[in-house]
């Protein structure tokens, strides 16, 4: 199965999860670049909350050529980060199969579950799986086991191409 892991990460948590996931899935990786880095937290949160599509840099991988694209975003103001909102909209018509993951500051995963569901809606495809990882699990290293379990489930999923 040809797999791509695409993600946006501002402070490195989502990047760590994405890299571990790509290693587990033997996948290519696409870091999404945005031009938001110097904006204040309040402005980023507001953009996410208002469902703004941030400007993103050119991507290098054609999502249409992958069996599965796994997309990761931090949770911002309970919503999808604005760079990933753009990426999903740009690639919606090209996905064969999708799965989603997010990282979040709040140890409770209620808001992130909702956010992952809205990624599914935006992608216009039923997801093959969802994973949420709290920032403190990234810090402690506990995310590694979660990622391995998620990757194994994706590889074994009957909906895997
Ligand atoms: C603008 C902004 C808004 C955030 N809003 C939330 C939130 O609503 N809920 C939450 O659990 N974490 C929130 N966080 C924390 C991030 O989701 C968390 O730190 C995440 O792991 C950051 O990922 P990154 O290091 O890949 O950028 C927010 C962070 C930022 C910068």
PDB file of C-alpha atoms and ligand atoms in Angstrom:
ATOM      1  CA  UNK A   1       0.000   0.000   0.000  1.00  0.00           C
ATOM      2  CA  UNK A   2       1.489   3.327  -1.087  1.00  0.00           C
ATOM      3  CA  UNK A   3       1.012   5.718   1.813  1.00  0.00           C
ATOM      4  CA  UNK A   4       1.640   9.410   2.423  1.00  0.00           C
ATOM      5  CA  UNK A   5       1.702  11.142   5.801  1.00  0.00           C
ATOM      6  CA  UNK A   6       0.968  14.865   5.401  1.00  0.00           C
ATOM      7  CA  UNK A   7       0.973  17.191   8.389  1.00  0.00           C
ATOM      8  CA  UNK A   8       1.247  20.735   9.635  1.00  0.00           C
ATOM      9  CA  UNK A   9       3.159  21.433  12.835  1.00  0.00           C
ATOM     10  CA  UNK A  10       3.973  24.812  14.347  1.00  0.00           C
ATOM     11  CA  UNK A  11       5.860  23.736  17.467  1.00  0.00           C
ATOM     12  CA  UNK A  12       6.914  20.172  16.662  1.00  0.00           C
ATOM     13  CA  UNK A  13       4.380  17.887  18.375  1.00  0.00           C
ATOM     14  CA  UNK A  14       2.447  16.923  15.256  1.00  0.00           C
ATOM     15  CA  UNK A  15       5.755  16.574  13.398  1.00  0.00           C
ATOM     16  CA  UNK A  16       7.007  13.983  15.910  1.00  0.00           C
ATOM     17  CA  UNK A  17       3.809  11.954  15.608  1.00  0.00           C
ATOM     18  CA  UNK A  18       3.875  12.257  11.801  1.00  0.00           C
ATOM     19  CA  UNK A  19       7.464  11.044  11.593  1.00  0.00           C
ATOM     20  CA  UNK A  20       6.796   8.055  13.863  1.00  0.00           C
ATOM     21  CA  UNK A  21       3.702   7.210  11.861  1.00  0.00           C
ATOM     22  CA  UNK A  22       5.548   7.458   8.547  1.00  0.00           C
ATOM     23  CA  UNK A  23       8.250   5.133   9.896  1.00  0.00           C
ATOM     24  CA  UNK A  24       5.622   2.600  11.060  1.00  0.00           C
ATOM     25  CA  UNK A  25       3.733   2.744   7.771  1.00  0.00           C
ATOM     26  CA  UNK A  26       6.824   2.899   5.563  1.00  0.00           C
ATOM     27  CA  UNK A  27       5.222   6.033   4.126  1.00  0.00           C
ATOM     28  CA  UNK A  28       6.377   9.139   2.308  1.00  0.00           C
ATOM     29  CA  UNK A  29       6.043  12.340   4.266  1.00  0.00           C
ATOM     30  CA  UNK A  30       4.826  15.832   3.334  1.00  0.00           C
ATOM     31  CA  UNK A  31       5.302  18.664   5.828  1.00  0.00           C
ATOM     32  CA  UNK A  32       2.849  21.438   4.987  1.00  0.00           C
ATOM     33  CA  UNK A  33       4.498  24.836   5.047  1.00  0.00           C
ATOM     34  CA  UNK A  34       2.487  27.887   5.981  1.00  0.00           C
ATOM     35  CA  UNK A  35       3.225  31.532   6.420  1.00  0.00           C
ATOM     36  CA  UNK A  36       1.663  31.838   9.864  1.00  0.00           C
ATOM     37  CA  UNK A  37       4.632  31.349  12.121  1.00  0.00           C
ATOM     38  CA  UNK A  38       4.971  34.905  13.397  1.00  0.00           C
ATOM     39  CA  UNK A  39       1.294  35.405  14.134  1.00  0.00           C
ATOM     40  CA  UNK A  40       0.080  35.610  17.713  1.00  0.00           C
ATOM     41  CA  UNK A  41      -1.712  32.676  19.361  1.00  0.00           C
ATOM     42  CA  UNK A  42      -4.884  34.756  19.495  1.00  0.00           C
ATOM     43  CA  UNK A  43      -4.762  35.439  15.776  1.00  0.00           C
ATOM     44  CA  UNK A  44      -4.078  31.780  14.923  1.00  0.00           C
ATOM     45  CA  UNK A  45      -6.882  30.642  17.200  1.00  0.00           C
ATOM     46  CA  UNK A  46      -9.268  33.172  15.657  1.00  0.00           C
ATOM     47  CA  UNK A  47      -8.363  32.074  12.113  1.00  0.00           C
ATOM     48  CA  UNK A  48      -8.967  28.445  13.008  1.00  0.00           C
ATOM     49  CA  UNK A  49     -12.203  29.276  14.779  1.00  0.00           C
ATOM     50  CA  UNK A  50     -13.438  31.273  11.769  1.00  0.00           C
ATOM     51  CA  UNK A  51     -12.473  28.349   9.492  1.00  0.00           C
ATOM     52  CA  UNK A  52     -10.059  30.497   7.484  1.00  0.00           C
ATOM     53  CA  UNK A  53      -7.981  28.688   4.858  1.00  0.00           C
ATOM     54  CA  UNK A  54      -4.416  29.823   5.405  1.00  0.00           C
ATOM     55  CA  UNK A  55      -2.037  30.300   2.517  1.00  0.00           C
ATOM     56  CA  UNK A  56       0.249  27.256   2.240  1.00  0.00           C
ATOM     57  CA  UNK A  57       3.395  26.657   0.259  1.00  0.00           C
ATOM     58  CA  UNK A  58       3.576  24.360  -2.750  1.00  0.00           C
ATOM     59  CA  UNK A  59       3.403  20.646  -1.921  1.00  0.00           C
ATOM     60  CA  UNK A  60       5.709  18.080  -3.483  1.00  0.00           C
ATOM     61  CA  UNK A  61       3.632  14.878  -3.371  1.00  0.00           C
ATOM     62  CA  UNK A  62       0.633  14.168  -5.594  1.00  0.00           C
ATOM     63  CA  UNK A  63      -2.039  12.783  -3.266  1.00  0.00           C
ATOM     64  CA  UNK A  64      -3.791  11.111  -6.214  1.00  0.00           C
ATOM     65  CA  UNK A  65      -0.883   8.697  -6.581  1.00  0.00           C
ATOM     66  CA  UNK A  66      -1.279   7.292  -3.026  1.00  0.00           C
ATOM     67  CA  UNK A  67      -3.564   4.471  -1.829  1.00  0.00           C
ATOM     68  CA  UNK A  68      -3.799   6.106   1.600  1.00  0.00           C
ATOM     69  CA  UNK A  69      -3.090   9.664   2.787  1.00  0.00           C
ATOM     70  CA  UNK A  70      -2.844  10.136   6.564  1.00  0.00           C
ATOM     71  CA  UNK A  71      -3.271  13.788   7.525  1.00  0.00           C
ATOM     72  CA  UNK A  72      -2.245  15.374  10.816  1.00  0.00           C
ATOM     73  CA  UNK A  73      -3.037  18.713  12.413  1.00  0.00           C
ATOM     74  CA  UNK A  74      -2.754  20.379  15.791  1.00  0.00           C
ATOM     75  CA  UNK A  75      -6.084  21.325  17.373  1.00  0.00           C
ATOM     76  CA  UNK A  76      -6.515  25.088  17.317  1.00  0.00           C
ATOM     77  CA  UNK A  77      -9.437  26.614  19.191  1.00  0.00           C
ATOM     78  CA  UNK A  78     -11.140  23.241  19.000  1.00  0.00           C
ATOM     79  CA  UNK A  79     -10.833  23.294  15.218  1.00  0.00           C
ATOM     80  CA  UNK A  80      -8.587  22.146  12.353  1.00  0.00           C
ATOM     81  CA  UNK A  81      -5.435  24.273  11.995  1.00  0.00           C
ATOM     82  CA  UNK A  82      -5.910  26.705   9.117  1.00  0.00           C
ATOM     83  CA  UNK A  83      -3.036  25.297   6.948  1.00  0.00           C
ATOM     84  CA  UNK A  84      -4.549  21.790   7.097  1.00  0.00           C
ATOM     85  CA  UNK A  85      -7.977  23.202   6.284  1.00  0.00           C
ATOM     86  CA  UNK A  86      -6.443  24.504   3.040  1.00  0.00           C
ATOM     87  CA  UNK A  87      -4.631  21.231   2.299  1.00  0.00           C
ATOM     88  CA  UNK A  88      -7.829  19.208   2.745  1.00  0.00           C
ATOM     89  CA  UNK A  89      -9.792  21.542   0.486  1.00  0.00           C
ATOM     90  CA  UNK A  90      -7.071  21.492  -2.184  1.00  0.00           C
ATOM     91  CA  UNK A  91      -6.831  17.693  -2.248  1.00  0.00           C
ATOM     92  CA  UNK A  92     -10.412  16.661  -1.520  1.00  0.00           C
ATOM     93  CA  UNK A  93     -11.069  15.388  -5.025  1.00  0.00           C
ATOM     94  CA  UNK A  94      -7.801  13.451  -5.246  1.00  0.00           C
ATOM     95  CA  UNK A  95      -7.843  11.214  -2.170  1.00  0.00           C
ATOM     96  CA  UNK A  96      -8.301   7.462  -2.607  1.00  0.00           C
ATOM     97  CA  UNK A  97      -8.433   6.680   1.107  1.00  0.00           C
ATOM     98  CA  UNK A  98      -7.755   8.885   4.138  1.00  0.00           C
ATOM     99  CA  UNK A  99      -7.016   8.677   7.855  1.00  0.00           C
ATOM    100  CA  UNK A 100      -6.501  11.494  10.340  1.00  0.00           C
ATOM    101  CA  UNK A 101      -4.547  12.318  13.461  1.00  0.00           C
ATOM    102  CA  UNK A 102      -4.183  15.348  15.681  1.00  0.00           C
ATOM    103  CA  UNK A 103      -2.239  16.584  18.655  1.00  0.00           C
ATOM    104  CA  UNK A 104      -3.781  18.773  21.325  1.00  0.00           C
ATOM    105  CA  UNK A 105      -2.865  20.546  24.562  1.00  0.00           C
ATOM    106  CA  UNK A 106      -5.887  19.467  26.551  1.00  0.00           C
ATOM    107  CA  UNK A 107      -5.403  15.938  27.938  1.00  0.00           C
ATOM    108  CA  UNK A 108      -9.140  15.262  27.369  1.00  0.00           C
ATOM    109  CA  UNK A 109      -9.774  14.134  23.815  1.00  0.00           C
ATOM    110  CA  UNK A 110     -13.419  15.212  23.471  1.00  0.00           C
ATOM    111  CA  UNK A 111     -12.786  18.335  21.380  1.00  0.00           C
ATOM    112  CA  UNK A 112     -10.182  16.567  19.291  1.00  0.00           C
ATOM    113  CA  UNK A 113     -12.615  13.773  18.410  1.00  0.00           C
ATOM    114  CA  UNK A 114     -14.964  16.421  17.019  1.00  0.00           C
ATOM    115  CA  UNK A 115     -12.123  18.074  15.181  1.00  0.00           C
ATOM    116  CA  UNK A 116     -11.112  14.755  13.587  1.00  0.00           C
ATOM    117  CA  UNK A 117     -14.706  14.268  12.459  1.00  0.00           C
ATOM    118  CA  UNK A 118     -14.659  17.669  10.781  1.00  0.00           C
ATOM    119  CA  UNK A 119     -11.459  16.669   8.940  1.00  0.00           C
ATOM    120  CA  UNK A 120     -13.384  13.687   7.604  1.00  0.00           C
ATOM    121  CA  UNK A 121     -16.206  15.964   6.415  1.00  0.00           C
ATOM    122  CA  UNK A 122     -13.798  18.350   4.719  1.00  0.00           C
ATOM    123  CA  UNK A 123     -11.951  15.529   2.980  1.00  0.00           C
ATOM    124  CA  UNK A 124     -15.263  14.182   1.725  1.00  0.00           C
ATOM    125  CA  UNK A 125     -14.211  10.585   2.439  1.00  0.00           C
ATOM    126  CA  UNK A 126     -14.953   8.136   5.200  1.00  0.00           C
ATOM    127  CA  UNK A 127     -11.834   7.771   7.304  1.00  0.00           C
ATOM    128  CA  UNK A 128      -9.884   4.534   7.617  1.00  0.00           C
ATOM    129  CA  UNK A 129      -8.914   5.557  11.170  1.00  0.00           C
ATOM    130  CA  UNK A 130      -8.383   8.404  13.611  1.00  0.00           C
ATOM    131  CA  UNK A 131      -5.751   9.040  16.266  1.00  0.00           C
ATOM    132  CA  UNK A 132      -5.490  11.822  18.807  1.00  0.00           C
ATOM    133  CA  UNK A 133      -2.373  12.407  20.886  1.00  0.00           C
ATOM    134  CA  UNK A 134      -2.106  14.777  23.846  1.00  0.00           C
ATOM    135  CA  UNK A 135       0.936  17.067  23.884  1.00  0.00           C
ATOM    136  CA  UNK A 136       2.063  15.611  27.224  1.00  0.00           C
ATOM    137  CA  UNK A 137       2.163  12.138  25.625  1.00  0.00           C
ATOM    138  CA  UNK A 138       4.424  13.569  22.936  1.00  0.00           C
ATOM    139  CA  UNK A 139       6.682  15.031  25.622  1.00  0.00           C
ATOM    140  CA  UNK A 140       6.797  11.832  27.679  1.00  0.00           C
ATOM    141  CA  UNK A 141       7.273   9.564  24.658  1.00  0.00           C
ATOM    142  CA  UNK A 142       4.021   7.687  25.411  1.00  0.00           C
ATOM    143  CA  UNK A 143       2.819   8.573  21.906  1.00  0.00           C
ATOM    144  CA  UNK A 144       5.103   5.968  20.310  1.00  0.00           C
ATOM    145  CA  UNK A 145       2.999   3.019  21.432  1.00  0.00           C
ATOM    146  CA  UNK A 146      -0.256   4.735  20.379  1.00  0.00           C
ATOM    147  CA  UNK A 147       1.226   5.424  16.958  1.00  0.00           C
ATOM    148  CA  UNK A 148       2.339   1.816  16.509  1.00  0.00           C
ATOM    149  CA  UNK A 149      -1.142   0.553  17.404  1.00  0.00           C
ATOM    150  CA  UNK A 150      -2.775   3.039  15.031  1.00  0.00           C
ATOM    151  CA  UNK A 151      -0.413   2.119  12.181  1.00  0.00           C
ATOM    152  CA  UNK A 152      -1.013  -1.601  12.728  1.00  0.00           C
ATOM    153  CA  UNK A 153      -4.784  -1.051  12.672  1.00  0.00           C
ATOM    154  CA  UNK A 154      -4.507   0.951   9.448  1.00  0.00           C
ATOM    155  CA  UNK A 155      -2.425  -1.736   7.776  1.00  0.00           C
ATOM    156  CA  UNK A 156      -4.857  -4.441   8.875  1.00  0.00           C
ATOM    157  CA  UNK A 157      -8.036  -2.428   8.190  1.00  0.00           C
ATOM    158  CA  UNK A 158     -10.459  -4.101   5.779  1.00  0.00           C
ATOM    159  CA  UNK A 159     -10.994  -0.671   4.198  1.00  0.00           C
ATOM    160  CA  UNK A 160      -7.268  -0.471   3.376  1.00  0.00           C
ATOM    161  CA  UNK A 161      -6.787  -0.596  -0.351  1.00  0.00           C
TER     162      UNK A 161
HETATM  163  C1  LIG B   1      -3.558  28.952  18.322  1.00  0.00           C
HETATM  164  C2  LIG B   1      -3.609  27.708  19.149  1.00  0.00           C
HETATM  165  C3  LIG B   1      -4.822  27.237  19.613  1.00  0.00           C
HETATM  166  C4  LIG B   1      -4.889  26.051  20.355  1.00  0.00           C
HETATM  167  N1  LIG B   1      -6.107  25.586  20.750  1.00  0.00           N
HETATM  168  C5  LIG B   1      -6.197  24.391  21.406  1.00  0.00           C
HETATM  169  C6  LIG B   1      -7.463  23.843  21.756  1.00  0.00           C
HETATM  170  O1  LIG B   1      -8.523  24.409  21.485  1.00  0.00           O
HETATM  171  N2  LIG B   1      -7.487  22.657  22.406  1.00  0.00           N
HETATM  172  C7  LIG B   1      -6.339  21.976  22.726  1.00  0.00           C
HETATM  173  O2  LIG B   1      -6.431  20.898  23.316  1.00  0.00           O
HETATM  174  N3  LIG B   1      -5.113  22.469  22.399  1.00  0.00           N
HETATM  175  C8  LIG B   1      -5.018  23.652  21.735  1.00  0.00           C
HETATM  176  N4  LIG B   1      -3.788  24.160  21.390  1.00  0.00           N
HETATM  177  C9  LIG B   1      -2.578  23.386  21.727  1.00  0.00           C
HETATM  178  C10 LIG B   1      -2.072  22.603  20.516  1.00  0.00           C
HETATM  179  O3  LIG B   1      -3.115  21.863  19.876  1.00  0.00           O
HETATM  180  C11 LIG B   1      -0.982  21.595  20.936  1.00  0.00           C
HETATM  181  O4  LIG B   1       0.024  22.230  21.646  1.00  0.00           O
HETATM  182  C12 LIG B   1      -0.424  20.865  19.725  1.00  0.00           C
HETATM  183  O5  LIG B   1       0.245  19.696  20.141  1.00  0.00           O
HETATM  184  C13 LIG B   1       0.541  21.751  18.935  1.00  0.00           C
HETATM  185  O6  LIG B   1       0.998  21.031  17.832  1.00  0.00           O
HETATM  186  P1  LIG B   1       2.347  21.426  17.074  1.00  0.00           P
HETATM  187  O7  LIG B   1       3.456  21.385  18.093  1.00  0.00           O
HETATM  188  O8  LIG B   1       2.493  20.378  16.023  1.00  0.00           O
HETATM  189  O9  LIG B   1       2.167  22.792  16.500  1.00  0.00           O
HETATM  190  C14 LIG B   1      -3.700  25.342  20.655  1.00  0.00           C
HETATM  191  C15 LIG B   1      -2.470  25.850  20.215  1.00  0.00           C
HETATM  192  C16 LIG B   1      -2.421  27.003  19.458  1.00  0.00           C
HETATM  193  C17 LIG B   1      -1.091  27.529  18.958  1.00  0.00           C
END
